[in-house]
Short mmCIF file of C-alpha atoms in Angstrom, two decimals:
data_model
loop_
_atom_site.label_atom_id
_atom_site.label_comp_id
_atom_site.label_asym_id
_atom_site.label_seq_id
_atom_site.Cartn_x
_atom_site.Cartn_y
_atom_site.Cartn_z
CA MET A 298 -74.99 2.86 -10.97
CA THR A 299 -75.55 2.06 -7.48
CA HIS A 300 -72.97 0.41 -5.27
CA TYR A 301 -73.75 -0.87 -1.96
CA GLU A 302 -71.75 -2.56 1.85
CA PHE A 303 -72.80 -3.93 5.00
CA ARG A 304 -71.60 -3.41 8.17
CA TYR A 305 -72.62 -5.78 11.58
CA SER A 306 -72.80 -3.76 14.44
CA ALA A 307 -70.50 -5.07 17.70
CA HIS A 308 -69.74 -4.87 21.27
CA PRO A 309 -67.86 -2.38 22.76
CA ARG A 310 -65.71 -5.35 24.48
CA ASP A 311 -64.19 -6.83 21.09
CA VAL A 312 -63.37 -3.26 19.68
CA ASP A 313 -61.45 -2.48 22.50
CA THR A 314 -58.76 -5.74 20.67
CA TYR A 315 -59.49 -3.94 17.39
CA SER A 316 -56.14 -2.86 15.31
CA THR A 317 -56.07 0.98 13.65
CA GLU A 318 -56.95 -1.52 10.25
CA GLU A 319 -59.47 -3.39 11.83
CA LEU A 320 -61.53 -0.03 13.45
CA ARG A 321 -61.91 1.75 10.14
CA LYS A 322 -62.44 -1.71 8.16
CA HIS A 323 -65.95 -1.69 10.43
CA PHE A 324 -66.56 2.23 11.51
CA LEU A 325 -65.18 4.56 8.78
CA ILE A 326 -67.21 5.10 5.06
CA ASP A 327 -64.25 6.13 3.46
CA ASN A 328 -66.48 5.65 -0.40
CA LEU A 329 -69.00 7.65 -0.54
CA PHE A 330 -68.79 9.41 -3.77
CA SER A 331 -67.97 8.76 -7.45
CA LYS A 332 -68.65 9.51 -10.87
CA ASP A 333 -72.47 9.20 -11.93
CA GLN A 334 -72.52 6.59 -8.98
CA ILE A 335 -74.70 6.13 -5.16
CA HIS A 336 -72.81 4.48 -2.76
CA TRP A 337 -74.43 2.71 0.16
CA THR A 338 -73.79 1.82 3.79
CA TYR A 339 -75.94 -0.37 5.71
CA THR A 340 -75.07 -0.41 9.14
CA MET A 341 -76.54 -3.05 11.62
CA TYR A 342 -77.20 0.05 14.12
CA ASP A 343 -80.59 0.81 14.21
CA ARG A 344 -80.45 -0.31 10.55
CA TYR A 345 -79.09 2.65 9.27
CA ILE A 346 -78.09 3.69 5.58
CA VAL A 347 -75.66 6.07 4.41
CA GLY A 348 -74.64 6.90 1.40
CA GLY A 349 -73.51 9.33 -1.45
CA ALA A 350 -74.93 10.79 -4.79
CA LEU A 351 -73.03 12.19 -7.38
CA PRO A 352 -74.12 12.67 -10.65
CA ARG A 353 -72.13 14.20 -12.98
CA THR A 354 -72.58 12.95 -16.46
CA ILE A 355 -75.97 11.14 -16.40
CA ASP A 356 -79.11 11.46 -13.88
CA LEU A 357 -79.50 9.50 -10.62
CA LYS A 358 -82.16 7.45 -10.15
CA LEU A 359 -82.75 5.51 -6.71
CA GLU A 360 -83.12 2.42 -6.87
CA THR A 361 -83.44 -0.65 -4.18
CA ILE A 362 -80.65 -2.36 -2.39
CA PRO A 363 -81.21 -6.23 -2.19
CA TYR A 364 -80.92 -6.07 2.18
CA LEU A 365 -84.30 -4.45 2.16
CA LYS A 366 -86.15 -6.70 0.59
CA ALA A 367 -88.49 -3.88 -0.52
CA ASP A 368 -90.11 -3.38 -4.34
CA ARG A 369 -88.86 0.28 -4.30
CA PHE A 370 -86.17 1.57 -1.02
CA LEU A 371 -88.36 4.07 0.59
CA ASP A 372 -90.73 1.40 0.75
CA ARG A 373 -90.72 1.34 4.63
CA ARG A 374 -88.06 3.84 5.58
CA GLU A 375 -87.47 7.78 4.88
CA MET A 376 -84.47 9.81 3.97
CA GLY A 377 -82.70 12.87 4.50
CA VAL A 378 -80.53 14.93 1.87
CA ILE A 379 -77.98 17.22 2.05
CA ASN A 380 -75.85 18.49 -0.63
CA VAL A 381 -72.69 19.58 -0.03
CA GLY A 382 -71.94 20.49 -3.49
CA GLY A 383 -73.37 23.25 -6.39
CA LYS A 384 -76.93 23.62 -6.75
CA GLY A 385 -78.57 21.03 -7.55
CA SER A 386 -82.40 19.54 -7.29
CA ILE A 387 -84.22 16.42 -6.52
CA LYS A 388 -87.41 14.69 -8.48
CA VAL A 389 -89.45 13.46 -6.27
CA ASP A 390 -92.92 11.83 -6.94
CA GLY A 391 -92.62 14.77 -10.06
CA ASP A 392 -92.26 17.54 -7.67
CA ILE A 393 -88.62 19.42 -7.92
CA PHE A 394 -87.05 20.04 -4.91
CA GLU A 395 -83.39 22.23 -5.79
CA LEU A 396 -81.36 22.96 -2.92
CA ASN A 397 -78.37 24.88 -2.97
CA HIS A 398 -75.27 24.41 -1.21
CA LYS A 399 -76.13 23.49 2.71
CA GLU A 400 -79.50 22.97 1.51
CA ALA A 401 -81.61 19.76 3.22
CA LEU A 402 -84.42 17.52 1.86
CA TYR A 403 -86.62 15.30 4.02
CA ILE A 404 -87.98 12.60 2.03
CA ALA A 405 -90.93 10.43 3.45
CA LYS A 406 -92.16 6.87 3.21
CA GLY A 407 -93.44 5.40 0.93
CA THR A 408 -92.13 7.69 -1.91
CA LYS A 409 -91.97 5.98 -5.43
CA ASN A 410 -89.43 7.66 -7.51
CA VAL A 411 -86.67 9.98 -6.75
CA ILE A 412 -84.41 11.07 -9.49
CA PHE A 413 -80.77 12.87 -7.56
CA GLU A 414 -80.42 15.22 -11.22
CA ARG A 415 -76.98 17.20 -12.32
CA GLY A 416 -77.27 20.11 -11.77
CA GLU A 417 -73.63 21.95 -10.90
CA ASN A 418 -71.81 19.94 -9.50
CA PRO A 419 -73.91 18.76 -6.75
CA VAL A 420 -72.97 16.47 -4.14
CA TYR A 421 -75.75 14.22 -2.58
CA TYR A 422 -74.99 13.28 1.38
CA ILE A 423 -77.69 10.99 2.41
CA ASN A 424 -78.87 9.09 5.59
CA SER A 425 -81.67 7.02 5.89
CA ALA A 426 -84.14 5.41 8.84
CA PRO A 427 -86.49 2.65 9.14
CA ALA A 428 -90.29 4.65 9.77
CA HIS A 429 -93.79 3.48 10.77
CA HIS A 430 -95.32 6.38 9.22
CA ARG A 431 -95.70 8.28 6.70
CA TYR A 432 -94.99 12.33 6.73
CA LYS A 433 -94.42 15.07 4.17
CA THR A 434 -91.28 15.07 2.05
CA THR A 435 -89.86 19.08 2.97
CA LYS A 436 -87.29 21.23 1.54
CA VAL A 437 -85.22 23.22 4.34
CA GLY A 438 -82.56 25.98 4.02
CA LYS A 439 -80.48 27.57 5.97
CA SER A 440 -82.75 30.01 6.49
CA GLN A 441 -85.56 27.55 8.28
CA ALA A 442 -82.82 26.44 10.41
CA GLU A 443 -82.50 26.25 14.11
CA VAL A 444 -79.97 27.46 14.82
CA VAL A 445 -77.51 27.26 18.06
CA GLU A 446 -74.23 28.89 18.54
CA LEU A 447 -71.99 28.13 21.22
CA GLY A 448 -68.17 27.48 22.34
CA ASP A 449 -65.55 29.46 22.91
CA SER A 450 -62.65 30.51 20.70
CA LEU A 451 -60.23 30.54 24.16
CA LEU A 452 -60.84 26.54 24.16
CA SER A 453 -60.98 26.20 20.10
CA ASN A 454 -64.27 24.69 19.61
CA GLN A 455 -66.33 28.07 18.78
CA ARG A 456 -69.25 26.68 16.39
CA THR A 457 -72.79 27.44 14.82
CA ILE A 458 -75.20 24.31 14.64
CA TYR A 459 -77.71 24.83 11.92
CA LYS A 460 -80.69 21.85 12.97
CA LEU A 461 -82.72 21.15 9.72
CA ILE A 462 -84.68 18.03 9.70
CA VAL A 463 -85.32 17.85 13.56
CA ASN A 464 -88.56 17.90 14.85
CA SER A 465 -88.94 20.74 15.77
CA ILE A 466 -88.22 21.87 11.43
CA VAL A 467 -90.13 18.88 10.08
CA PRO A 468 -91.70 15.97 11.28
CA THR A 469 -89.99 12.87 10.60
CA CYS A 470 -90.82 8.86 12.81
CA GLN A 471 -86.58 8.92 14.09
CA LEU A 472 -84.17 10.55 11.38
CA GLN A 473 -82.07 14.00 12.78
CA MET A 474 -79.52 15.70 10.47
CA GLY A 475 -77.74 19.01 10.84
CA LEU A 476 -74.27 20.90 10.23
CA THR A 477 -71.84 21.83 12.16
CA GLU A 478 -69.28 25.27 11.13
CA LEU A 479 -66.00 25.74 13.15
CA LYS A 480 -65.15 29.00 13.32
CA PRO A 481 -61.40 29.48 11.56
CA GLY A 482 -58.30 28.86 14.22
CA SER A 483 -60.78 26.16 16.01
CA VAL A 484 -61.09 22.53 16.18
CA TRP A 485 -62.80 20.63 18.33
CA ASN A 486 -66.67 19.80 17.72
CA THR A 487 -68.59 18.10 20.20
CA MET A 488 -66.67 19.17 23.84
CA PRO A 489 -67.28 18.37 25.93
CA ALA A 490 -68.26 14.37 24.31
CA HIS A 491 -71.60 12.80 25.22
CA THR A 492 -73.32 9.49 24.26
CA HIS A 493 -77.27 8.61 24.01
CA GLU A 494 -78.10 5.12 24.22
CA ARG A 495 -81.45 5.37 22.90
CA ARG A 496 -79.67 6.80 19.47
CA MET A 497 -76.43 5.69 16.85
CA GLU A 498 -74.86 8.85 15.14
CA ILE A 499 -72.96 9.46 11.54
CA TYR A 500 -70.91 12.43 11.53
CA PHE A 501 -69.58 13.26 7.74
CA TYR A 502 -66.69 15.55 7.26
CA PHE A 503 -66.23 17.77 4.63
CA GLU A 504 -65.17 21.56 4.22
CA LEU A 505 -61.70 20.44 5.49
CA LEU A 506 -59.20 21.98 3.41
CA LYS A 507 -56.81 20.08 1.52
CA GLU A 508 -53.43 17.73 2.81
CA GLN A 509 -55.72 17.90 6.39
CA THR A 510 -56.95 15.84 8.57
CA VAL A 511 -59.92 15.32 11.62
CA CYS A 512 -58.54 12.80 14.50
CA HIS A 513 -62.20 11.84 15.02
CA PHE A 514 -62.45 9.81 19.25
CA MET A 515 -65.19 6.88 19.88
CA GLY A 516 -64.83 3.81 22.28
CA GLN A 517 -66.95 4.18 25.77
CA PRO A 518 -66.19 7.10 27.79
CA GLN A 519 -63.19 5.53 30.00
CA GLN A 520 -61.74 3.66 27.14
CA THR A 521 -61.41 6.02 24.02
CA ARG A 522 -59.91 5.13 20.26
CA HIS A 523 -59.09 7.25 17.70
CA LEU A 524 -59.21 7.44 13.74
CA PHE A 525 -57.59 10.04 11.27
CA VAL A 526 -60.49 10.32 9.15
CA GLN A 527 -60.06 12.74 5.37
CA ASN A 528 -62.51 15.16 3.50
CA HIS A 529 -65.66 13.57 2.51
CA GLN A 530 -65.14 10.95 4.70
CA ALA A 531 -67.98 9.39 7.58
CA VAL A 532 -67.77 7.51 11.08
CA ILE A 533 -70.14 5.27 12.52
CA SER A 534 -70.60 6.35 15.64
CA PRO A 535 -72.76 3.42 18.17
CA GLU A 536 -74.50 4.04 21.08
CA TRP A 537 -72.37 2.92 23.25
CA SER A 538 -69.16 5.44 21.97
CA ILE A 539 -68.49 9.27 22.33
CA HIS A 540 -68.08 11.18 19.09
CA CYS A 541 -66.22 13.94 18.94
CA GLY A 542 -62.84 15.08 17.03
CA ALA A 543 -59.93 17.56 16.39
CA GLY A 544 -58.82 18.46 13.11
CA THR A 545 -56.06 19.99 11.72
CA SER A 546 -57.84 22.94 10.24
CA ASN A 547 -61.18 24.00 10.47
CA TYR A 548 -64.19 22.34 8.75
CA THR A 549 -67.65 21.66 8.89
CA PHE A 550 -68.89 17.88 9.46
CA ILE A 551 -72.60 16.82 9.30
CA TRP A 552 -74.75 14.52 12.04
CA ALA A 553 -77.62 12.63 11.91
CA MET A 554 -78.85 10.38 14.19
CA ALA A 555 -81.02 7.33 13.86
CA GLY A 556 -83.27 5.70 17.70
CA GLU A 557 -86.20 5.52 19.79
CA ASN A 558 -85.79 9.60 20.92
CA LEU A 559 -86.22 12.76 18.72
CA ASP A 560 -84.98 14.45 21.61
CA TYR A 561 -81.98 16.21 20.63
CA SER A 562 -80.65 17.12 24.26
CA ASP A 563 -81.38 13.56 25.49
CA MET A 564 -77.32 12.63 25.95
CA ASP A 565 -74.50 11.63 28.75
CA VAL A 566 -71.95 14.21 28.86
CA CYS A 567 -68.72 13.13 29.43
CA PRO A 568 -66.93 14.97 31.27
CA VAL A 569 -63.18 16.11 30.13
CA ASP A 570 -61.64 15.42 32.77
CA LYS A 571 -63.22 12.28 33.36
CA LEU A 572 -62.24 10.90 29.44
CA ARG A 573 -59.39 7.92 29.06
#
């Protein structure tokens, strides 16, 4: 079964006036996973789609949604999947790709049939963006990832970045995805914060300990807001917004982007002492 919802984009000055409830309504995605269902959130930020598939008693077939006005979901889109659960497999036009925990699959534009299989309790986190060219469907494991070590334990932000679906690994039209693991004792992500006006981004938080939370910061650098986020929830980050956070424990998060620029390092850094 497939469920879907729609999110409009917002002007930053409008966001300044939002109550906590309104902020969560527009930017927090808290319903990604339900047993034997696929959930989608279609956003007007670069027409990005974020979703989750949780097959347990049945395999789940990718179906189109009305917003696409297309016969098949991937007629004019590309897709990235990262498995954040147990071992699973995805059947793509008859080819089977096994995905272990934290492994990724890029699925090409024009793919006709995609089936998310049950396996050993997989949890498929999915992102999709418009595409203009068909590249090759490709699996990317952590061993194939581009790995970057950042931060300092003294600053509570020691972390490892795994670039999975990025153009240095697999060619894409605009979709970029990877994950960041915070070391025990570290809680800050993406600090110093930054913006990138040619790309929007989604943060998905997982491996957060029970009864713990992450305070996700967003907004313009001199007009910031915050959201308290739980395990398996995501936050939409507009092009004009910072995206960083601090948790009450360490955690892992998936970052995913789309826009007109594929350069991972294209960002405008906001010095820590200039944030407001």
